[in-house]
Coordinates of C-alpha atoms and ligand atoms in Angstrom, one line a residue:
M1 CA 142.8 -12.7 178.0
I2 CA 146.4 -11.5 177.3
E3 CA 147.0 -14.5 175.2
S4 CA 143.9 -13.6 173.0
I5 CA 145.1 -10.1 172.6
L6 CA 148.6 -11.3 171.6
L7 CA 147.1 -13.8 169.2
F8 CA 145.0 -11.1 167.7
L9 CA 147.9 -8.8 167.2
A10 CA 150.1 -11.5 165.7
L11 CA 147.3 -12.4 163.3
A12 CA 146.7 -8.7 162.4
F13 CA 150.5 -8.3 161.7
A14 CA 150.7 -11.5 159.8
L15 CA 147.8 -10.3 157.6
T16 CA 148.7 -6.6 157.3
F17 CA 152.3 -7.1 156.1
P18 CA 151.4 -9.3 153.1
L19 CA 148.4 -7.1 152.2
A20 CA 150.5 -4.0 152.3
F21 CA 153.2 -5.6 150.2
G22 CA 150.6 -7.0 147.8
A23 CA 149.1 -3.5 147.4
W24 CA 152.5 -1.9 146.8
F25 CA 153.4 -4.6 144.3
W26 CA 150.1 -4.2 142.4
E27 CA 150.4 -0.4 142.3
S28 CA 154.0 -0.4 141.2
R29 CA 153.0 -2.5 138.2
K30 CA 150.6 0.3 137.3
R31 CA 153.2 3.0 137.9
K32 CA 156.1 1.4 135.9
T33 CA 158.9 3.9 135.5
H34 CA 161.9 3.8 133.1
A35 CA 164.3 6.2 131.5
V36 CA 163.2 7.6 128.2
E37 CA 165.2 8.6 125.1
S38 CA 165.5 12.3 124.6
G39 CA 163.9 14.1 121.7
F40 CA 160.7 13.8 119.6
H41 CA 158.7 10.6 119.8
E42 CA 156.5 10.2 116.8
E43 CA 155.6 6.6 117.8
L44 CA 154.0 7.7 121.1
G45 CA 150.5 9.2 121.3
I46 CA 149.1 11.3 124.1
P47 CA 145.6 12.7 124.1
F48 CA 145.7 16.4 123.1
E49 CA 143.4 19.4 122.4
Q50 CA 145.9 22.0 121.3
D51 CA 148.9 21.8 118.9
F52 CA 151.3 22.5 121.7
E53 CA 150.7 21.3 125.3
L54 CA 153.2 21.6 128.2
Y55 CA 153.3 19.5 131.3
H56 CA 155.4 21.5 133.7
N57 CA 155.9 22.7 137.3
A58 CA 156.1 26.3 138.5
F59 CA 159.4 25.7 140.4
S60 CA 161.2 23.3 138.1
L61 CA 164.3 24.9 136.4
C62 CA 163.8 23.0 133.1
S63 CA 160.0 23.9 133.0
K64 CA 160.9 27.6 133.4
K65 CA 163.3 27.4 130.5
V66 CA 160.6 25.9 128.2
R67 CA 158.0 28.4 129.3
V68 CA 160.4 31.3 128.6
C69 CA 161.2 29.8 125.2
L70 CA 157.5 29.5 124.3
A71 CA 156.9 33.0 125.5
E72 CA 159.8 34.3 123.3
L73 CA 158.4 32.4 120.3
N74 CA 154.9 33.5 121.0
I75 CA 153.6 29.9 121.0
D76 CA 150.3 29.3 122.7
Y77 CA 150.0 26.1 124.6
A78 CA 147.7 24.2 126.8
S79 CA 149.1 24.2 130.3
H80 CA 149.2 21.1 132.5
P81 CA 150.7 22.0 135.9
I82 CA 152.2 19.0 137.6
D83 CA 153.1 19.0 141.3
L84 CA 156.6 17.8 142.4
I85 CA 157.3 17.0 146.0
E86 CA 158.9 20.4 146.4
T87 CA 155.6 22.1 145.6
G88 CA 153.3 19.7 147.4
S89 CA 153.1 16.1 146.2
Y90 CA 154.5 13.5 143.9
E91 CA 152.0 14.1 141.2
N92 CA 154.8 13.4 138.7
L93 CA 154.6 9.7 139.9
S94 CA 150.8 9.4 139.4
R95 CA 149.5 6.9 136.9
H96 CA 148.1 9.8 134.9
F97 CA 151.5 11.6 134.5
L98 CA 153.6 8.4 134.0
A99 CA 151.5 7.8 130.9
V100 CA 152.9 11.1 129.6
N101 CA 156.4 10.5 130.8
P102 CA 157.4 7.1 132.3
E103 CA 160.5 8.8 133.6
G104 CA 158.4 10.8 136.0
T105 CA 160.1 14.2 135.2
V106 CA 158.9 17.5 133.9
P107 CA 158.8 19.3 131.6
V108 CA 157.2 17.4 128.7
L109 CA 156.3 19.3 125.6
V110 CA 153.7 17.6 123.5
H111 CA 153.2 18.6 119.8
R112 CA 150.0 17.3 118.2
G113 CA 150.0 14.4 120.7
H114 CA 153.7 13.4 120.4
P115 CA 155.9 14.0 123.4
I116 CA 159.4 15.6 123.3
Y117 CA 161.6 14.7 126.2
E118 CA 164.4 16.8 127.7
S119 CA 164.1 20.5 127.9
H120 CA 167.1 21.3 125.7
E121 CA 165.4 19.2 123.0
Q122 CA 162.1 20.9 123.6
I123 CA 163.4 24.4 123.1
R124 CA 165.2 23.4 119.9
Y125 CA 162.0 21.7 118.7
A126 CA 159.8 24.7 119.6
A127 CA 162.3 27.1 117.9
N128 CA 162.1 25.0 114.7
H129 CA 158.3 25.0 114.7
A130 CA 157.5 28.5 115.7
T131 CA 154.9 30.2 113.7
R132 CA 156.0 32.5 110.9
G133 CA 156.7 36.0 112.1
A134 CA 158.0 34.9 115.5
E135 CA 161.6 35.9 116.3
A136 CA 164.0 33.1 115.4
L137 CA 166.0 31.9 118.4
V138 CA 168.5 29.8 116.3
P139 CA 171.0 31.7 114.1
E140 CA 171.4 30.8 110.5
D141 CA 175.2 30.6 110.5
P142 CA 176.2 27.0 111.4
S143 CA 179.3 28.1 113.3
L144 CA 177.0 30.2 115.5
V145 CA 174.7 27.3 116.0
V146 CA 177.6 25.2 117.3
E147 CA 178.5 28.0 119.7
M148 CA 174.9 28.5 120.8
Q149 CA 174.6 24.8 121.6
L150 CA 177.8 24.8 123.7
W151 CA 176.2 27.5 125.9
V152 CA 172.8 25.7 125.9
D153 CA 174.6 22.6 127.1
R154 CA 176.6 24.5 129.7
A155 CA 173.3 25.7 131.3
S156 CA 171.4 22.3 131.0
L157 CA 170.5 20.0 133.8
T158 CA 171.4 16.6 132.6
G159 CA 171.6 13.0 133.7
D160 CA 170.3 11.0 136.5
D161 CA 173.0 12.3 138.8
P162 CA 173.5 16.0 138.0
I163 CA 175.9 16.3 141.0
A164 CA 178.4 14.1 139.1
G165 CA 178.2 16.5 136.1
M166 CA 178.8 19.8 137.8
A167 CA 182.1 20.5 136.1
S168 CA 180.5 20.3 132.7
S169 CA 177.4 22.4 133.3
A170 CA 176.1 25.3 135.5
G171 CA 172.7 23.7 135.3
N172 CA 174.1 20.7 137.1
C173 CA 175.3 22.9 140.0
I174 CA 171.7 24.1 140.5
P175 CA 170.4 21.1 142.6
G176 CA 173.3 21.5 145.0
L177 CA 172.8 25.3 145.3
T178 CA 169.1 24.7 145.8
L179 CA 169.6 22.2 148.7
P180 CA 169.1 24.8 151.4
L181 CA 165.9 26.1 149.7
F182 CA 164.7 22.5 149.3
S183 CA 165.3 22.0 153.0
A184 CA 163.3 25.1 153.8
M185 CA 160.4 24.1 151.6
I186 CA 160.2 20.4 152.6
R187 CA 159.3 21.3 156.1
D188 CA 155.6 21.8 155.1
I189 CA 155.3 18.6 153.2
P190 CA 153.8 15.7 155.2
L191 CA 156.0 12.6 155.6
H192 CA 153.5 10.3 153.9
R193 CA 153.8 12.3 150.7
I194 CA 157.6 11.7 150.6
L195 CA 156.9 8.0 151.2
V196 CA 155.1 7.9 147.8
G197 CA 158.5 8.7 146.3
L198 CA 160.3 6.1 148.3
L199 CA 157.7 3.5 147.0
F200 CA 157.5 4.5 143.4
H201 CA 160.3 6.9 142.3
R202 CA 162.7 5.5 139.6
L203 CA 165.6 7.2 141.3
R204 CA 164.9 6.5 145.0
V205 CA 167.9 8.5 146.0
R206 CA 165.9 11.7 145.3
P207 CA 163.1 11.0 147.8
A208 CA 165.7 9.6 150.2
L209 CA 167.5 13.0 150.1
F210 CA 164.2 14.9 150.7
L211 CA 163.4 12.6 153.6
T212 CA 166.9 13.2 155.1
M213 CA 166.5 17.0 154.8
K214 CA 163.0 16.9 156.2
L215 CA 164.2 14.9 159.2
A216 CA 167.3 17.1 159.7
G217 CA 165.7 20.4 159.1
L218 CA 167.4 23.6 157.8
S219 CA 169.1 24.3 161.1
R220 CA 171.0 21.0 161.1
L221 CA 171.9 21.1 157.3
R222 CA 175.4 22.2 158.1
R223 CA 176.0 19.1 160.2
L224 CA 175.1 16.8 157.3
K225 CA 178.6 16.4 155.9
P226 CA 177.7 15.0 152.4
A227 CA 175.1 17.8 152.0
V228 CA 177.7 20.4 153.0
A229 CA 180.2 19.0 150.5
I230 CA 177.7 19.2 147.7
V231 CA 176.8 22.8 148.5
E232 CA 180.5 23.8 148.6
R233 CA 181.3 22.1 145.4
S234 CA 178.3 23.6 143.7
I235 CA 179.5 27.1 144.7
Q236 CA 183.0 26.4 143.4
Q237 CA 181.9 25.0 140.1
M238 CA 179.2 27.6 139.5
N239 CA 181.9 30.3 139.9
T240 CA 184.0 28.5 137.2
H241 CA 181.0 28.6 134.8
L242 CA 180.3 32.2 135.6
D243 CA 184.0 33.1 135.0
A244 CA 183.7 31.6 131.5
L245 CA 180.4 33.4 130.8
E246 CA 182.0 36.7 132.1
A247 CA 184.9 36.3 129.7
K248 CA 182.5 35.4 126.8
L249 CA 180.4 38.5 127.4
D250 CA 183.4 40.7 127.8
Q251 CA 184.8 39.6 124.5
G252 CA 181.5 40.0 122.7
D253 CA 180.1 43.1 121.3
G254 CA 176.4 42.7 121.9
A255 CA 173.9 42.3 124.7
W256 CA 173.6 38.5 124.4
I257 CA 175.8 35.4 124.3
L258 CA 175.9 35.5 120.5
G259 CA 176.3 39.3 120.4
D260 CA 173.2 41.0 119.1
F261 CA 171.4 37.8 118.4
F262 CA 169.1 36.6 121.2
S263 CA 169.2 32.8 121.1
L264 CA 168.3 29.6 122.9
A265 CA 171.6 30.0 124.8
D266 CA 170.1 33.1 126.6
V267 CA 166.9 31.3 127.2
S268 CA 168.9 28.6 128.9
W269 CA 170.8 30.9 131.2
V270 CA 167.9 33.1 132.5
V271 CA 166.6 30.2 134.6
I272 CA 170.0 29.8 136.3
F273 CA 169.8 33.4 137.5
D274 CA 166.3 33.1 138.6
R275 CA 167.2 30.1 140.8
M276 CA 169.9 32.2 142.4
R277 CA 167.2 34.7 143.3
E278 CA 165.0 32.0 144.7
A279 CA 167.8 30.3 146.6
D280 CA 168.9 33.7 148.0
C281 CA 172.4 33.2 146.7
T282 CA 172.6 35.9 144.0
D283 CA 175.0 38.0 146.1
L284 CA 177.4 35.1 146.3
F285 CA 177.9 35.2 142.5
L286 CA 176.8 38.6 141.2
G287 CA 176.8 42.2 142.1
G288 CA 179.7 44.5 143.0
E289 CA 183.0 43.5 141.5
L290 CA 181.9 39.9 141.0
H291 CA 181.1 39.1 137.4
P292 CA 179.9 42.6 136.4
Q293 CA 179.2 41.6 132.7
V294 CA 177.1 38.7 133.9
T295 CA 175.3 40.9 136.3
A296 CA 174.3 43.4 133.6
Y297 CA 173.4 40.4 131.3
R298 CA 171.2 39.0 134.0
D299 CA 169.4 42.4 134.3
R300 CA 168.8 42.5 130.6
L301 CA 167.3 39.0 130.7
F302 CA 165.1 39.8 133.6
A303 CA 163.8 42.9 131.8
R304 CA 162.4 40.9 128.8
S305 CA 158.7 40.2 128.8
S306 CA 159.4 36.4 128.5
Y307 CA 160.8 36.4 132.0
A308 CA 157.6 37.8 133.4
K309 CA 155.5 35.5 131.2
G310 CA 157.4 32.3 131.7
I311 CA 158.7 32.7 135.3
W312 CA 157.3 35.6 137.3
N313 CA 153.7 34.9 136.5
H314 CA 154.1 31.3 137.7
E315 CA 155.6 32.1 141.0
H316 CA 154.6 29.5 143.6
P317 CA 153.7 30.5 147.1
A318 CA 155.7 27.6 148.6
V319 CA 158.8 28.9 146.9
R320 CA 158.3 32.4 148.1
Q321 CA 157.8 31.1 151.7
G322 CA 160.9 28.9 151.4
T323 CA 163.1 31.8 150.3
Q324 CA 161.9 33.9 153.2
R325 CA 162.4 31.0 155.6
L326 CA 165.9 30.5 154.3
R327 CA 166.8 34.2 154.8
D328 CA 165.5 34.0 158.3
A329 CA 167.5 30.9 159.1
K330 CA 170.7 32.5 157.8
E331 CA 170.0 35.6 159.9
A332 CA 169.6 33.5 163.0
S333 CA 172.6 31.2 162.4
P334 CA 176.1 32.7 161.6
Q335 CA 177.4 29.1 160.9
L336 CA 174.7 28.5 158.3
R337 CA 175.3 32.0 156.9
A338 CA 179.0 31.3 156.6
L339 CA 178.4 27.9 154.9
L340 CA 176.0 29.5 152.3
A341 CA 178.3 32.5 151.8
G342 CA 180.9 30.0 150.6
E343 CA 183.4 31.1 153.2
S344 CA 185.2 27.8 153.3
V345 CA 185.6 27.6 149.5
R346 CA 186.5 31.2 148.9
P347 CA 190.0 31.7 147.5
Q348 CA 192.5 33.0 150.1
G349 CA 192.9 36.7 150.1
N350 CA 189.3 37.5 149.0
Ligands
GSH401 N1 167.3 16.7 131.9 C1 165.9 16.8 132.1 C2 165.7 17.1 133.6 C3 164.3 16.7 134.0 C4 164.2 16.7 135.5 O1 165.0 16.1 136.3 N2 163.2 17.5 136.0 C5 163.0 17.7 137.4 C6 162.5 19.1 137.6 S1 163.7 20.3 137.0 C7 161.9 16.8 137.9 O2 161.0 16.5 137.2 N3 162.1 16.2 139.1 C8 161.1 15.4 139.7 C9 161.7 14.3 140.4 O3 162.8 13.8 140.2 O4 160.9 13.7 141.3 C10 165.3 18.0 131.3 O5 166.2 18.9 130.9 O6 164.1 18.1 131.0

């Protein structure tokens, strides 16, 4: 009897493993991922119904930037919300979305069926194609365009490994600053959904990071040395970028980065401040004596209707809950509070 059971189990195992492997192999051929070149792709065609269509996610930093930009330009668009694992599932790795962007990332702006990849390219493209009468977000003076682009780049999230590019951009500090919030949000996501990422993501390190954070939980985040190092470096580098922005605003004579001209540079920075709000780390960088010019600038950005239209109106319940959970965890743990208050990286004497 026992021998029959063992034989049955051995047979079941011998059959299941190749079947599972075969299914994965079959499916991964249908979900082929690869890096894409940034910019407008006239050679690619995506079914469309409206001139502009946007594939985006409520929580994604780059999606927010494009939504704010489209709101500023008064451009109507068909909205295609795409879930990321942070907001529930790896819809960005579905066959349907990979046909829009084989890289598996949002946002993707589509103009008359042709995709534009990379959010900094999308805002530039949208600004160049705004309907007549809309406010221009790119100045006419070429030297101001160069300056604008420097500040757009300094707020952009770039490359497969943003952590490696933190010194060049505040946008690249955002994933590190968001780690604790990710950790708070991932608690509600079932493990099998993260597994989809491990099976099909182009950059498997990303789902692996989410898995680690899910298994460790927010309370043990401070014991994960690599995660702590990333958080600390993100705080340090973000401060450097904010110091530069503070100096720029201090020297300027207008409300915005280019003085009186509201530009794509401002569109690019508003999302950085919004993520600080979500990740409950605004006090670490703004308020009081810290970066007063930047703080007033942030308030002006938040007061624009494009902030409500592009960001606030898309608030995701999972993010709201994650922010609250993060606050509660900090309240309960002085060590976590100290880590996220940047105490170990604060200059001596402060
Ligand atoms: N450099 C790209 C960044 C694209 C990107 O990494 N998007 C994130 C959201 S902000 C994403 O789609 N992540 C999903 C994933 O990696 O699974 C851009 O500016 O558009």
